[in-house]
Structure formats: structure tokens, C-alpha cells
PDB file of C-alpha atoms and ligand atoms in Angstrom:
ATOM      1  CA  MET A   1      88.330  66.166-120.763  1.00 54.00           C
ATOM      2  CA  PRO A   2      90.411  67.767-122.801  1.00 55.00           C
ATOM      3  CA  HIS A   3      94.183  67.616-122.511  1.00 73.00           C
ATOM      4  CA  SER A   4      95.454  70.965-122.463  1.00 87.00           C
ATOM      5  CA  LEU A   5      92.541  74.050-120.951  1.00 95.00           C
ATOM      6  CA  LYS A   6      92.269  77.145-122.631  1.00 96.00           C
ATOM      7  CA  ILE A   7      92.123  79.864-119.798  1.00 97.00           C
ATOM      8  CA  GLU A   8      90.993  83.490-121.676  1.00 97.00           C
ATOM      9  CA  THR A   9      91.270  86.197-118.192  1.00 98.00           C
ATOM     10  CA  ILE A  10      88.733  89.113-118.896  1.00 98.00           C
ATOM     11  CA  VAL A  11      90.296  91.081-116.559  1.00 98.00           C
ATOM     12  CA  VAL A  12      88.603  94.873-114.418  1.00 98.00           C
ATOM     13  CA  PRO A  13      89.002  97.806-112.130  1.00 98.00           C
ATOM     14  CA  ASP A  14      87.535  96.385-109.605  1.00 98.00           C
ATOM     15  CA  THR A  15      84.213  95.156-107.810  1.00 98.00           C
ATOM     16  CA  ASP A  16      81.621  98.270-110.026  1.00 98.00           C
ATOM     17  CA  ALA A  17      83.859  97.138-113.183  1.00 98.00           C
ATOM     18  CA  LEU A  18      83.637  93.390-112.050  1.00 98.00           C
ATOM     19  CA  ALA A  19      79.466  93.288-111.784  1.00 98.00           C
ATOM     20  CA  ALA A  20      79.111  95.429-115.072  1.00 98.00           C
ATOM     21  CA  ARG A  21      80.935  92.749-117.756  1.00 98.00           C
ATOM     22  CA  ALA A  22      79.428  90.252-116.021  1.00 98.00           C
ATOM     23  CA  ALA A  23      76.334  91.232-116.522  1.00 98.00           C
ATOM     24  CA  GLN A  24      78.298  91.907-120.337  1.00 98.00           C
ATOM     25  CA  HIS A  25      78.684  88.312-120.363  1.00 98.00           C
ATOM     26  CA  PHE A  26      75.697  86.862-119.358  1.00 98.00           C
ATOM     27  CA  VAL A  27      73.549  89.208-121.753  1.00 98.00           C
ATOM     28  CA  GLU A  28      75.715  88.308-124.558  1.00 98.00           C
ATOM     29  CA  VAL A  29      75.882  84.676-124.426  1.00 98.00           C
ATOM     30  CA  ALA A  30      71.990  85.159-124.501  1.00 98.00           C
ATOM     31  CA  GLU A  31      71.763  86.221-126.641  1.00 98.00           C
ATOM     32  CA  ALA A  32      73.746  84.468-129.015  1.00 98.00           C
ATOM     33  CA  ALA A  33      72.581  80.942-127.874  1.00 98.00           C
ATOM     34  CA  VAL A  34      68.935  82.919-128.688  1.00 98.00           C
ATOM     35  CA  ALA A  35      69.582  83.937-132.072  1.00 98.00           C
ATOM     36  CA  ALA A  36      71.710  80.268-131.931  1.00 98.00           C
ATOM     37  CA  ARG A  37      68.608  77.736-130.226  1.00 97.00           C
ATOM     38  CA  GLY A  38      66.196  80.336-129.528  1.00 98.00           C
ATOM     39  CA  ARG A  39      66.302  80.323-126.209  1.00 98.00           C
ATOM     40  CA  ALA A  40      68.800  80.691-123.494  1.00 98.00           C
ATOM     41  CA  ARG A  41      69.625  78.221-120.451  1.00 98.00           C
ATOM     42  CA  ILE A  42      71.434  79.208-117.815  1.00 98.00           C
ATOM     43  CA  ALA A  43      72.835  78.064-114.687  1.00 99.00           C
ATOM     44  CA  ILE A  44      73.671  80.324-111.352  1.00 99.00           C
ATOM     45  CA  SER A  45      76.019  80.181-108.602  1.00 98.00           C
ATOM     46  CA  GLY A  46      75.189  81.799-105.237  1.00 97.00           C
ATOM     47  CA  GLY A  47      77.362  83.355-102.446  1.00 95.00           C
ATOM     48  CA  SER A  48      77.846  86.874-102.768  1.00 96.00           C
ATOM     49  CA  THR A  49      80.088  87.644-105.697  1.00 98.00           C
ATOM     50  CA  PRO A  50      77.381  87.821-108.728  1.00 98.00           C
ATOM     51  CA  LYS A  51      74.505  89.958-106.273  1.00 98.00           C
ATOM     52  CA  ALA A  52      75.569  92.920-107.706  1.00 98.00           C
ATOM     53  CA  ALA A  53      75.304  92.013-111.306  1.00 98.00           C
ATOM     54  CA  PHE A  54      72.701  90.433-110.686  1.00 98.00           C
ATOM     55  CA  LYS A  55      71.166  93.955-109.750  1.00 98.00           C
ATOM     56  CA  LEU A  56      72.920  95.124-112.449  1.00 98.00           C
ATOM     57  CA  LEU A  57      70.622  93.154-114.360  1.00 98.00           C
ATOM     58  CA  ALA A  58      67.584  93.434-113.005  1.00 98.00           C
ATOM     59  CA  ASP A  59      68.063  97.632-112.635  1.00 98.00           C
ATOM     60  CA  PRO A  60      65.992  98.717-116.208  1.00 96.00           C
ATOM     61  CA  ALA A  61      68.362 101.868-116.230  1.00 97.00           C
ATOM     62  CA  GLN A  62      71.298  99.333-117.382  1.00 96.00           C
ATOM     63  CA  PRO A  63      71.828  98.478-120.762  1.00 95.00           C
ATOM     64  CA  TRP A  64      72.243  95.416-119.889  1.00 96.00           C
ATOM     65  CA  CYS A  65      68.143  94.773-118.198  1.00 96.00           C
ATOM     66  CA  VAL A  66      66.376  96.039-121.263  1.00 95.00           C
ATOM     67  CA  ARG A  67      68.869  93.941-124.131  1.00 97.00           C
ATOM     68  CA  MET A  68      68.462  90.885-122.485  1.00 98.00           C
ATOM     69  CA  PRO A  69      66.164  88.186-124.202  1.00 98.00           C
ATOM     70  CA  TRP A  70      63.755  87.891-120.660  1.00 98.00           C
ATOM     71  CA  GLN A  71      61.163  85.334-122.616  1.00 98.00           C
ATOM     72  CA  ARG A  72      64.230  83.305-124.072  1.00 98.00           C
ATOM     73  CA  LEU A  73      66.150  82.442-120.594  1.00 98.00           C
ATOM     74  CA  GLU A  74      65.549  79.424-118.505  1.00 98.00           C
ATOM     75  CA  LEU A  75      67.861  79.561-115.394  1.00 98.00           C
ATOM     76  CA  PHE A  76      68.755  77.169-112.790  1.00 99.00           C
ATOM     77  CA  TRP A  77      71.069  76.378-110.314  1.00 99.00           C
ATOM     78  CA  VAL A  78      74.441  75.155-110.150  1.00 99.00           C
ATOM     79  CA  ASP A  79      74.127  74.350-105.917  1.00 98.00           C
ATOM     80  CA  GLU A  80      72.025  75.483-102.961  1.00 98.00           C
ATOM     81  CA  ARG A  81      71.758  75.014 -99.459  1.00 98.00           C
ATOM     82  CA  CYS A  82      69.473  72.762 -97.794  1.00 98.00           C
ATOM     83  CA  VAL A  83      67.014  75.664 -95.217  1.00 98.00           C
ATOM     84  CA  PRO A  84      64.078  77.335 -96.857  1.00 98.00           C
ATOM     85  CA  PRO A  85      64.308  79.448 -99.695  1.00 98.00           C
ATOM     86  CA  ASP A  86      62.944  82.517 -97.477  1.00 98.00           C
ATOM     87  CA  HIS A  87      66.592  81.561 -95.200  1.00 98.00           C
ATOM     88  CA  PRO A  88      69.183  84.321 -95.397  1.00 98.00           C
ATOM     89  CA  ASP A  89      71.714  81.475 -96.366  1.00 98.00           C
ATOM     90  CA  SER A  90      69.483  81.162-100.044  1.00 98.00           C
ATOM     91  CA  ASN A  91      70.883  81.280-103.283  1.00 98.00           C
ATOM     92  CA  TYR A  92      67.533  81.513-104.256  1.00 98.00           C
ATOM     93  CA  ARG A  93      65.534  83.836-102.110  1.00 98.00           C
ATOM     94  CA  MET A  94      69.490  86.591-102.918  1.00 98.00           C
ATOM     95  CA  THR A  95      68.642  86.209-106.730  1.00 98.00           C
ATOM     96  CA  ARG A  96      64.852  86.460-105.666  1.00 98.00           C
ATOM     97  CA  GLU A  97      65.611  89.988-103.911  1.00 98.00           C
ATOM     98  CA  ALA A  98      68.883  91.357-106.083  1.00 98.00           C
ATOM     99  CA  MET A  99      66.997  90.043-109.148  1.00 98.00           C
ATOM    100  CA  LEU A 100      63.925  87.984-109.477  1.00 98.00           C
ATOM    101  CA  ASP A 101      61.846  90.222-108.178  1.00 98.00           C
ATOM    102  CA  HIS A 102      62.101  93.003-111.016  1.00 98.00           C
ATOM    103  CA  VAL A 103      62.256  91.593-114.432  1.00 98.00           C
ATOM    104  CA  PRO A 104      59.961  89.303-116.775  1.00 97.00           C
ATOM    105  CA  LEU A 105      60.377  86.160-115.408  1.00 98.00           C
ATOM    106  CA  ALA A 106      57.414  83.987-115.521  1.00 98.00           C
ATOM    107  CA  PRO A 107      57.328  81.026-112.475  1.00 97.00           C
ATOM    108  CA  ASP A 108      58.154  78.379-115.340  1.00 98.00           C
ATOM    109  CA  GLN A 109      61.466  80.006-116.544  1.00 98.00           C
ATOM    110  CA  VAL A 110      63.049  79.500-112.925  1.00 98.00           C
ATOM    111  CA  HIS A 111      63.762  76.200-111.972  1.00 98.00           C
ATOM    112  CA  ARG A 112      64.501  76.680-108.120  1.00 98.00           C
ATOM    113  CA  MET A 113      66.364  73.498-106.403  1.00 98.00           C
ATOM    114  CA  GLU A 114      64.543  72.470-104.032  1.00 98.00           C
ATOM    115  CA  GLY A 115      66.213  72.950-100.109  1.00 98.00           C
ATOM    116  CA  GLU A 116      63.322  72.941 -98.027  1.00 98.00           C
ATOM    117  CA  LEU A 117      63.679  69.056 -98.996  1.00 98.00           C
ATOM    118  CA  GLU A 118      65.869  66.496 -97.491  1.00 98.00           C
ATOM    119  CA  PRO A 119      69.411  66.883 -99.569  1.00 98.00           C
ATOM    120  CA  GLU A 120      68.514  63.631-101.530  1.00 98.00           C
ATOM    121  CA  VAL A 121      64.641  64.247-102.535  1.00 98.00           C
ATOM    122  CA  ALA A 122      65.669  67.443-103.510  1.00 99.00           C
ATOM    123  CA  ALA A 123      69.089  66.264-105.401  1.00 98.00           C
ATOM    124  CA  SER A 124      66.695  62.979-107.610  1.00 98.00           C
ATOM    125  CA  ARG A 125      64.063  66.249-107.761  1.00 98.00           C
ATOM    126  CA  TYR A 126      66.118  68.338-109.821  1.00 98.00           C
ATOM    127  CA  GLU A 127      67.331  65.643-111.448  1.00 98.00           C
ATOM    128  CA  SER A 128      64.258  64.842-113.179  1.00 98.00           C
ATOM    129  CA  LEU A 129      63.884  68.554-113.626  1.00 98.00           C
ATOM    130  CA  LEU A 130      67.254  68.056-115.496  1.00 98.00           C
ATOM    131  CA  ARG A 131      66.135  65.160-117.784  1.00 98.00           C
ATOM    132  CA  ASN A 132      62.404  66.579-118.686  1.00 97.00           C
ATOM    133  CA  THR A 133      63.981  69.351-119.511  1.00 97.00           C
ATOM    134  CA  PHE A 134      67.102  68.877-121.672  1.00 98.00           C
ATOM    135  CA  ARG A 135      64.973  65.501-122.799  1.00 97.00           C
ATOM    136  CA  LEU A 136      67.559  63.601-121.707  1.00 96.00           C
ATOM    137  CA  GLU A 137      67.616  60.054-122.837  1.00 94.00           C
ATOM    138  CA  GLY A 138      70.048  58.006-121.154  1.00 91.00           C
ATOM    139  CA  ALA A 139      72.927  59.478-119.933  1.00 91.00           C
ATOM    140  CA  GLU A 140      72.898  62.618-121.484  1.00 95.00           C
ATOM    141  CA  THR A 141      73.973  65.174-120.042  1.00 96.00           C
ATOM    142  CA  PRO A 142      72.030  68.810-120.412  1.00 98.00           C
ATOM    143  CA  ARG A 143      74.191  70.991-122.165  1.00 98.00           C
ATOM    144  CA  PHE A 144      73.436  74.884-119.847  1.00 98.00           C
ATOM    145  CA  ASP A 145      73.717  77.824-122.546  1.00 98.00           C
ATOM    146  CA  LEU A 146      76.246  79.325-119.897  1.00 98.00           C
ATOM    147  CA  ILE A 147      76.922  78.431-116.424  1.00 98.00           C
ATOM    148  CA  GLU A 148      78.275  80.874-114.224  1.00 99.00           C
ATOM    149  CA  LEU A 149      81.028  79.664-111.597  1.00 99.00           C
ATOM    150  CA  GLY A 150      82.371  81.392-107.823  1.00 98.00           C
ATOM    151  CA  MET A 151      85.040  80.189-105.893  1.00 98.00           C
ATOM    152  CA  GLY A 152      85.244  80.125-102.126  1.00 98.00           C
ATOM    153  CA  PRO A 153      89.041  80.882-100.730  1.00 97.00           C
ATOM    154  CA  ASP A 154      89.159  76.787 -99.710  1.00 98.00           C
ATOM    155  CA  GLY A 155      89.299  76.130-104.072  1.00 98.00           C
ATOM    156  CA  HIS A 156      85.627  75.241-104.155  1.00 98.00           C
ATOM    157  CA  THR A 157      83.353  75.721-106.286  1.00 98.00           C
ATOM    158  CA  ALA A 158      79.357  74.926-106.726  1.00 98.00           C
ATOM    159  CA  SER A 159      79.138  72.153-104.262  1.00 98.00           C
ATOM    160  CA  LEU A 160      81.721  71.165-104.517  1.00 98.00           C
ATOM    161  CA  PHE A 161      83.654  70.994-101.360  1.00 98.00           C
ATOM    162  CA  PRO A 162      87.663  69.582-101.493  1.00 98.00           C
ATOM    163  CA  HIS A 163      87.482  66.575-100.209  1.00 98.00           C
ATOM    164  CA  SER A 164      83.954  65.921-100.084  1.00 98.00           C
ATOM    165  CA  ALA A 165      81.749  62.800-101.490  1.00 98.00           C
ATOM    166  CA  ALA A 166      80.677  64.585-105.070  1.00 98.00           C
ATOM    167  CA  LEU A 167      83.864  64.487-106.156  1.00 98.00           C
ATOM    168  CA  ASN A 168      83.929  61.539-106.562  1.00 98.00           C
ATOM    169  CA  GLU A 169      80.029  61.661-108.601  1.00 98.00           C
ATOM    170  CA  THR A 170      80.169  61.204-112.434  1.00 97.00           C
ATOM    171  CA  GLY A 171      77.518  59.339-112.717  1.00 96.00           C
ATOM    172  CA  ARG A 172      75.110  61.144-111.591  1.00 98.00           C
ATOM    173  CA  LEU A 173      73.421  65.112-113.227  1.00 98.00           C
ATOM    174  CA  VAL A 174      72.832  66.563-109.045  1.00 98.00           C
ATOM    175  CA  VAL A 175      73.474  64.800-105.858  1.00 98.00           C
ATOM    176  CA  ALA A 176      73.601  66.480-102.033  1.00 98.00           C
ATOM    177  CA  ASN A 177      76.540  66.763-100.623  1.00 98.00           C
ATOM    178  CA  HIS A 178      77.748  66.543 -96.716  1.00 98.00           C
ATOM    179  CA  VAL A 179      79.867  69.644 -96.002  1.00 97.00           C
ATOM    180  CA  GLU A 180      82.052  69.122 -92.888  1.00 95.00           C
ATOM    181  CA  ASN A 181      83.312  71.822 -92.789  1.00 93.00           C
ATOM    182  CA  LYS A 182      80.425  74.386 -92.260  1.00 94.00           C
ATOM    183  CA  ASP A 183      78.094  70.856 -90.613  1.00 96.00           C
ATOM    184  CA  ALA A 184      75.272  71.705 -93.382  1.00 98.00           C
ATOM    185  CA  TRP A 185      73.958  70.087 -96.406  1.00 98.00           C
ATOM    186  CA  ARG A 186      74.401  71.200 -99.855  1.00 98.00           C
ATOM    187  CA  VAL A 187      72.461  70.451-103.825  1.00 98.00           C
ATOM    188  CA  THR A 188      75.392  70.979-106.496  1.00 98.00           C
ATOM    189  CA  LEU A 189      75.489  69.776-110.612  1.00 98.00           C
ATOM    190  CA  THR A 190      78.771  67.417-110.776  1.00 98.00           C
ATOM    191  CA  TRP A 191      81.342  68.627-111.724  1.00 98.00           C
ATOM    192  CA  PRO A 192      80.358  66.384-116.029  1.00 98.00           C
ATOM    193  CA  VAL A 193      77.593  68.305-116.067  1.00 98.00           C
ATOM    194  CA  ILE A 194      79.232  71.619-114.893  1.00 98.00           C
ATOM    195  CA  ASN A 195      82.103  70.547-117.502  1.00 98.00           C
ATOM    196  CA  GLN A 196      79.490  70.015-120.892  1.00 98.00           C
ATOM    197  CA  GLY A 197      78.382  74.213-120.150  1.00 98.00           C
ATOM    198  CA  ALA A 198      78.483  75.396-124.165  1.00 98.00           C
ATOM    199  CA  SER A 199      79.796  78.393-122.070  1.00 98.00           C
ATOM    200  CA  VAL A 200      81.432  77.991-118.685  1.00 98.00           C
ATOM    201  CA  PHE A 201      83.152  80.767-116.662  1.00 98.00           C
ATOM    202  CA  PHE A 202      84.566  81.245-113.223  1.00 98.00           C
ATOM    203  CA  LEU A 203      83.106  84.933-111.286  1.00 98.00           C
ATOM    204  CA  ILE A 204      85.718  86.291-108.872  1.00 98.00           C
ATOM    205  CA  GLY A 205      86.366  89.560-106.890  1.00 98.00           C
ATOM    206  CA  GLY A 206      88.373  90.015-104.271  1.00 98.00           C
ATOM    207  CA  ALA A 207      92.525  90.460-103.175  1.00 98.00           C
ATOM    208  CA  ASP A 208      91.084  87.242-101.067  1.00 98.00           C
ATOM    209  CA  LYS A 209      90.269  85.317-103.745  1.00 98.00           C
ATOM    210  CA  ALA A 210      94.116  86.284-105.497  1.00 98.00           C
ATOM    211  CA  GLN A 211      95.854  83.452-103.914  1.00 98.00           C
ATOM    212  CA  ILE A 212      92.993  80.383-104.276  1.00 98.00           C
ATOM    213  CA  LEU A 213      93.344  81.629-107.703  1.00 98.00           C
ATOM    214  CA  SER A 214      97.013  81.051-108.159  1.00 97.00           C
ATOM    215  CA  GLU A 215      97.450  77.449-107.332  1.00 98.00           C
ATOM    216  CA  VAL A 216      94.311  76.279-109.128  1.00 98.00           C
ATOM    217  CA  PHE A 217      94.899  77.690-112.392  1.00 97.00           C
ATOM    218  CA  THR A 218      98.893  77.749-112.460  1.00 96.00           C
ATOM    219  CA  GLY A 219      99.567  75.597-109.106  1.00 96.00           C
ATOM    220  CA  PRO A 220      99.899  71.659-109.700  1.00 96.00           C
ATOM    221  CA  ARG A 221      96.028  69.052-110.081  1.00 96.00           C
ATOM    222  CA  ASP A 222      95.776  68.697-106.944  1.00 98.00           C
ATOM    223  CA  THR A 223      91.267  68.219-107.211  1.00 98.00           C
ATOM    224  CA  ASP A 224      90.634  66.612-104.365  1.00 98.00           C
ATOM    225  CA  ARG A 225      92.141  69.945-102.661  1.00 98.00           C
ATOM    226  CA  LEU A 226      91.466  72.236-104.926  1.00 98.00           C
ATOM    227  CA  PRO A 227      88.135  70.818-106.154  1.00 98.00           C
ATOM    228  CA  SER A 228      87.692  74.207-108.651  1.00 98.00           C
ATOM    229  CA  GLN A 229      90.364  72.121-110.965  1.00 98.00           C
ATOM    230  CA  LEU A 230      87.800  69.331-111.939  1.00 98.00           C
ATOM    231  CA  ILE A 231      86.522  72.521-114.116  1.00 98.00           C
ATOM    232  CA  ARG A 232      88.096  71.693-117.505  1.00 97.00           C
ATOM    233  CA  PRO A 233      85.141  72.225-119.695  1.00 97.00           C
ATOM    234  CA  ALA A 234      84.523  69.472-122.513  1.00 96.00           C
ATOM    235  CA  LYS A 235      84.855  72.248-125.294  1.00 94.00           C
ATOM    236  CA  GLY A 236      88.842  73.627-123.812  1.00 93.00           C
ATOM    237  CA  ILE A 237      87.628  76.497-123.420  1.00 97.00           C
ATOM    238  CA  LEU A 238      86.449  78.130-119.325  1.00 98.00           C
ATOM    239  CA  THR A 239      86.756  81.965-119.023  1.00 98.00           C
ATOM    240  CA  LEU A 240      87.200  83.699-115.850  1.00 98.00           C
ATOM    241  CA  ILE A 241      86.345  87.246-115.270  1.00 98.00           C
ATOM    242  CA  LEU A 242      87.807  88.743-112.709  1.00 98.00           C
ATOM    243  CA  ASP A 243      88.810  92.297-110.850  1.00 98.00           C
ATOM    244  CA  GLN A 244      92.091  93.313-110.740  1.00 98.00           C
ATOM    245  CA  ALA A 245      92.515  92.405-107.385  1.00 98.00           C
ATOM    246  CA  SER A 246      91.666  89.101-107.456  1.00 98.00           C
ATOM    247  CA  ALA A 247      93.712  88.242-110.368  1.00 98.00           C
ATOM    248  CA  ALA A 248      97.356  89.763-109.076  1.00 97.00           C
ATOM    249  CA  LEU A 249      99.436  86.463-109.002  1.00 97.00           C
ATOM    250  CA  LEU A 250      98.169  85.241-111.922  1.00 96.00           C
ATOM    251  CA  PRO A 251     100.005  85.328-115.930  1.00 93.00           C
ATOM    252  CA  ALA A 252     100.020  89.935-116.806  1.00 91.00           C
ATOM    253  CA  THR A 253      96.566  90.317-119.552  1.00 90.00           C
ATOM    254  CA  GLY A 254      97.529  92.923-121.928  1.00 91.00           C
ATOM    255  CA  GLY A 255      96.920  96.663-122.098  1.00 89.00           C
ATOM    256  CA  ASP A 256      92.879  95.686-122.915  1.00 93.00           C
ATOM    257  CA  GLY A 257      92.488  93.009-119.297  1.00 95.00           C
ATOM    258  CA  ARG A 258      92.729  90.288-122.136  1.00 96.00           C
ATOM    259  CA  GLY A 259      94.328  87.678-121.524  1.00 95.00           C
ATOM    260  CA  VAL A 260      94.393  84.130-122.404  1.00 96.00           C
ATOM    261  CA  PHE A 261      97.234  82.120-120.997  1.00 94.00           C
ATOM    262  CA  GLU A 262      97.341  77.336-121.818  1.00 93.00           C
ATOM    263  CA  ARG A 263      96.948  74.763-118.529  1.00 90.00           C
ATOM    264  CA  LYS A 264      98.507  71.760-119.741  1.00 81.00           C
ATOM    265  CA  GLU A 265      97.775  67.975-118.008  1.00 75.00           C
TER     266      GLU A 265
HETATM  267  C1  LIG B   1      77.671  78.974-102.866  1.00 88.86           C
HETATM  268  C2  LIG B   1      78.198  78.684-104.606  1.00 88.86           C
HETATM  269  C3  LIG B   1      80.039  78.919-103.884  1.00 88.86           C
HETATM  270  C4  LIG B   1      80.400  80.186-104.140  1.00 88.86           C
HETATM  271  C5  LIG B   1      81.486  80.363-103.629  1.00 88.86           C
HETATM  272  C6  LIG B   1      81.988  81.864-103.653  1.00 88.86           C
HETATM  273  O1  LIG B   1      75.802  78.374-103.030  1.00 88.86           O
HETATM  274  O2  LIG B   1      77.663  79.550-102.053  1.00 88.86           O
HETATM  275  O3  LIG B   1      78.119  78.508-105.875  1.00 88.86           O
HETATM  276  O4  LIG B   1      80.591  78.049-105.165  1.00 88.86           O
HETATM  277  O5  LIG B   1      80.336  80.485-105.912  1.00 88.86           O
HETATM  278  O6  LIG B   1      81.104  79.885-102.219  1.00 88.86           O
HETATM  279  O7  LIG B   1      81.299  82.722-102.852  1.00 88.86           O
HETATM  280  P1  LIG B   1      81.055  84.413-102.597  1.00 88.86           P
HETATM  281  O8  LIG B   1      81.236  84.709-104.005  1.00 88.86           O
HETATM  282  O9  LIG B   1      80.955  84.642-101.324  1.00 88.86           O
HETATM  283  O10 LIG B   1      82.577  84.463-102.320  1.00 88.86           O
END
């Protein structure tokens, strides 16, 4: 894990601009991955924030939908709630309604976490899927071209919740994680897998995230309480795509809304 982390911030005015900037980022990184490696393997999060970006990617009137190299894309999830795929809480259902039903991705390009199964079964099946898809051997870790993360007001990301067992899992790729305060099971990539991502970004919006963003990225290290601090990409760079409301307590950006600051450990 790098000793110092370069955090680049891209701050846009509002929610609509956040969705557009996220769609642009998805496309630009996917295009670069396809140019370099012939395909783009992207892992996405659930929750509410990415939904507007997914809708833009699926809108044929938008430039991002036209530019996205759909035929070279493979879609994975960062995490999933342990519910059936048609359940209102399902990350897959949110993504299917916002994007998958409207874009030319074949079923074998979409790798769903099977939330309807027993949590541990779903986790081990997804781990096997990753091992097969990425042709991993031994202790190798999959290297996604892009990983999109959200952050909860409690500082969780993926389904890595404060004080939960998954925070201590470093040997597996995917685990089932019980979330005490929701009394619910989740399936999640482990943080070492996320940190191997070639490009990792947080997509965060809203004034309610300003305080936690400041604690996570400028406050003292306390990963058990603030699991998002575990995200330190091996490449040494982490991107934050934020709206002004969520970025309010972070170091200021330049006039272009771009900024960089370093987090030393
Ligand atoms: C999930 C997500 C989770 C999400 C954060 C932020 O399954 O809920 O993967 O990590 O990114 O909870 O959620 P919002 O975007 O709804 O604020």
C-alpha cells in the first residue's frame, strides 16, 4: 500500500453536472482501456448516486452513450445486497432499470452478484467467476480497469461497513459481510481487490456527505471507523468526482474545479 496517496478532485456545481462528469469519466477510462487492452472491465457500486450517470450512459441522445465502447465492455459489481435481483434494494435492479435494459450489452458481458443465494455461496461463486474471467492463478488479484465507489454518511464504501468483519479480510477476493445496524447481509469485493483497480474513483454528491468526506480524506486514520480510508489504490492515485456541496470541507480546487492534495500515512 503506498505511503502517500495523491487525491485528485474533480468538483462540479451540482447534481446534474455530477452525473454528466461521471458519465464522461466512465467513457474516457473505458475508451483508454479498450485502446490499450482491447476491452474494459468496470466494477460499479449501487446506492442512489450513480443512477443518474447510468441513465445518461443509456440515453442515445447523449454523447456518452454513443462514445461508450459497449461491445468491448464487461460489467461487474463492487457489492450487492443479499436480495433477489428484482428486489427494490437490489443494486442489479437499479442498474438494469437505469441502464442495462437500454444498452447493447449481451448477458455474458454483465456479471451479476447473485444476491438471491445464501450470502457465502454468492460470495464464493463471484470469487470463482472473477478467478475464471481474469484467469487468475494462486494469490493473484483481478485488476479492473475502472472501479466506481460511493460513500455512505458513516464512511463505508462498497459493503465495507464500520467495525464489520470484511474490513479484516485480505486473503479473499469477495466476501459475505453482515451489517449489524441494518441487520442485513451483503456481498462485497474486498478492499485489496479494490486497491488493485487501474483507476479507482469515488462518486459522491450532496451536502450530507461533506463532513464524512473531510473526516475520511483529511482527518486522522481510523479505518475501522472509516472504512473508506482503506481505499488506497496501488497506483497511488485516487480520484474524487464530487459536487460543490459534498466537496465543501475539502481543500479548495482551482478555478477549473480541479484540485490535488496528498494524504500521507
Ligand atoms: C450500496 C453501495 C454503497 C453506496 C454507498 C453510497 O450497495 O449501497 O455500493 O457502498 O455506494 O452507500 O450510497 P448513496 O449513493 O445512495 O449515497
